[in-house]
Amino acid sequence: MILPFDLVLLLPFFLYAEIHYRFRYFFSFLRTREPEILADVPHRLEPNRPLPILLYVKDAHLYPLTLHRVQAEIRSAQSTRTYGLLSEQLSTNEKHWWRVFHVDLSDLNGWIEVLVLIDMEVNGKRKLLQTDNYRTASHAALKTYVAREPLPRFAGLHFGDAHTHSNYTEDQVEFGAPLRAARDLSEAMGLSFFCTTDHSYDLDDCVDNYLHNDPALPKWNALQDEVTRLNDEGVPFVIVRGEEATVRNREGRNVHLLIYGNRRFIPGSGDGAERWFQTRSEHDIPEAIQLKEPNALAFAAHVSEPVPALQRILLGRGSWSAQDFQHDGLLGLQFANGSTGKGFDRGLELWIKLLLQGCRLFAVAGNDAHGNFNRFRQVGLPFFTIRESNQQIFGKMRTGIFTDGPLNERALLEAMRDGKMILTDGPVVRLVARNEQKRITTIGGEARGTTPVLQMEAMSSTEFGSLAIVRCYQGRIGDGSETVILKKDLALGTMRWTEELAIHVKCNSYVRAVVSTSPHDSLDGESHFCISNPIWLTKEP
């Protein structure tokens, strides 16, 4: 069915931008007889790491391409340097061709700009590109921070992105980054893992046609095989296999469910726009949870992000409500989704409401990035313009997971199941409760007693600014709001802080911590946050 043109114009899409699809009979200014060509770099670089530069060519099987030369011009406050990345002629007709080039920047720190120049030939025409070949895009240099200090972290704390998309997400308007390339760029920015949560309505497609499904599930099976193979390579980095399944909420509207660690595909095609106005997904929330494997984890995705009116009408999309969380097997939710704003604030309020009702739900942070390690690109006016921003960047908001022993997929999943997690875009916090019998309980656990002692520790760095405010909240189950049991306004320049606090447990409750940094001495002039998951307090004489 053809979608009316006035409705098409109002549909937002997220990407790496697929530019070859158009609605039948309608014009697309973005469409070109070239493959998608783009360069990407991480938004930050850990100290003493070479800078990985991703060059990604998609759909060269339709439009064969010859690369004559690729150069990187790197500008810092001190100098401008040119690096030859590809000097020999290279031709490709692959659907997904990519290469990561590594540039030694060990003598630099601070902000740099990376301009990638691509000398290429397609359809018998030779041209020079800057950064990408998207019409109406800025083609501007990519801005990266070469860090003087590593990400602040405690021993046993591993950072990752809990909501990402790979090139197994591919449809009419978007595609993601290859898994191995994403691993290279993630590792360079200081991450230890990411969760690949590709759309259920993409994972059941034919390999060569995203508008048709294949019941043999070749894409799903290929994703499983590739994740296993990459995790078995001995690299100190983990890819957690996952899926973003479309499911029906209590109102019958489509919402998204993140399922981690599952090897059994759960279909959900209601909002994939493969069959217009046929928006009923295969399963509701409890059915999808029931279908997952026993060791797999289910989290509600971007629970309070605004849903545009036309997505509600045309794709049947809705929102998560408090009632949708009353299901056994739903472990938690994601409200940190790449930007702070109304969606973040509403999601945090929903989480607190559920905690006060006695729901033991854990929170994770992600960015819903489809690649986008440095610059977010979006089809602004389908299909006429590309919009760009610095939100929903891969790894900007991070889930920190505390683990003991070797880092692997199983260990991460077990720690997530136990709620041993913090959410951060900069600083970190750690909570430990010690009861009267000297038993130690960490984040996500349950402390039993009447007067436990809570030990709190927070840390930041010059990149994210000094610690400004530390708050500890106690939520008594059944109350309408939390109580602030500790608030510390710290002096400018404080990078590390510790304190102990005795807690009186009069009824079953929980404690959690929130840290914010000062915008006055942070690198970007903004405040950064860290939110811990709760420690549960059970009154026991």
PDB file of C-alpha atoms in Angstrom, residues 4 20 53 61 70 73 103 147 149 192 209 225 319 336 404 427 443 478 481 506 514:
ATOM      1  CA  PRO A   4      -0.099   9.251   1.490  1.00  0.00           C
ATOM      2  CA  HIS A  20      18.136   4.074  -1.847  1.00  0.00           C
ATOM      3  CA  ILE A  53      38.748   5.487  11.614  1.00  0.00           C
ATOM      4  CA  HIS A  61      26.661  -4.755  -4.897  1.00  0.00           C
ATOM      5  CA  VAL A  70      41.551   7.776   1.330  1.00  0.00           C
ATOM      6  CA  GLU A  73      43.278  15.319   7.885  1.00  0.00           C
ATOM      7  CA  VAL A 103      46.231   6.351  13.398  1.00  0.00           C
ATOM      8  CA  ALA A 147      41.435  12.005  26.725  1.00  0.00           C
ATOM      9  CA  GLU A 149      42.722  10.466  31.717  1.00  0.00           C
ATOM     10  CA  SER A 192      34.355  -3.307  27.540  1.00  0.00           C
ATOM     11  CA  ASN A 209      15.528  -8.061   0.543  1.00  0.00           C
ATOM     12  CA  ASP A 225      27.142 -17.213  14.748  1.00  0.00           C
ATOM     13  CA  SER A 319       4.270   3.852  25.458  1.00  0.00           C
ATOM     14  CA  ALA A 336      18.640   6.650  29.725  1.00  0.00           C
ATOM     15  CA  ASP A 404      34.150 -10.599  39.650  1.00  0.00           C
ATOM     16  CA  PRO A 427      31.220  10.036  36.999  1.00  0.00           C
ATOM     17  CA  ILE A 443      24.388  -2.656  44.469  1.00  0.00           C
ATOM     18  CA  GLY A 478       4.286   1.897  49.886  1.00  0.00           C
ATOM     19  CA  SER A 481       7.943   9.582  47.399  1.00  0.00           C
ATOM     20  CA  LYS A 506      11.772   0.783  59.996  1.00  0.00           C
ATOM     21  CA  VAL A 514      22.801   9.979  42.429  1.00  0.00           C
TER      22      VAL A 514
END
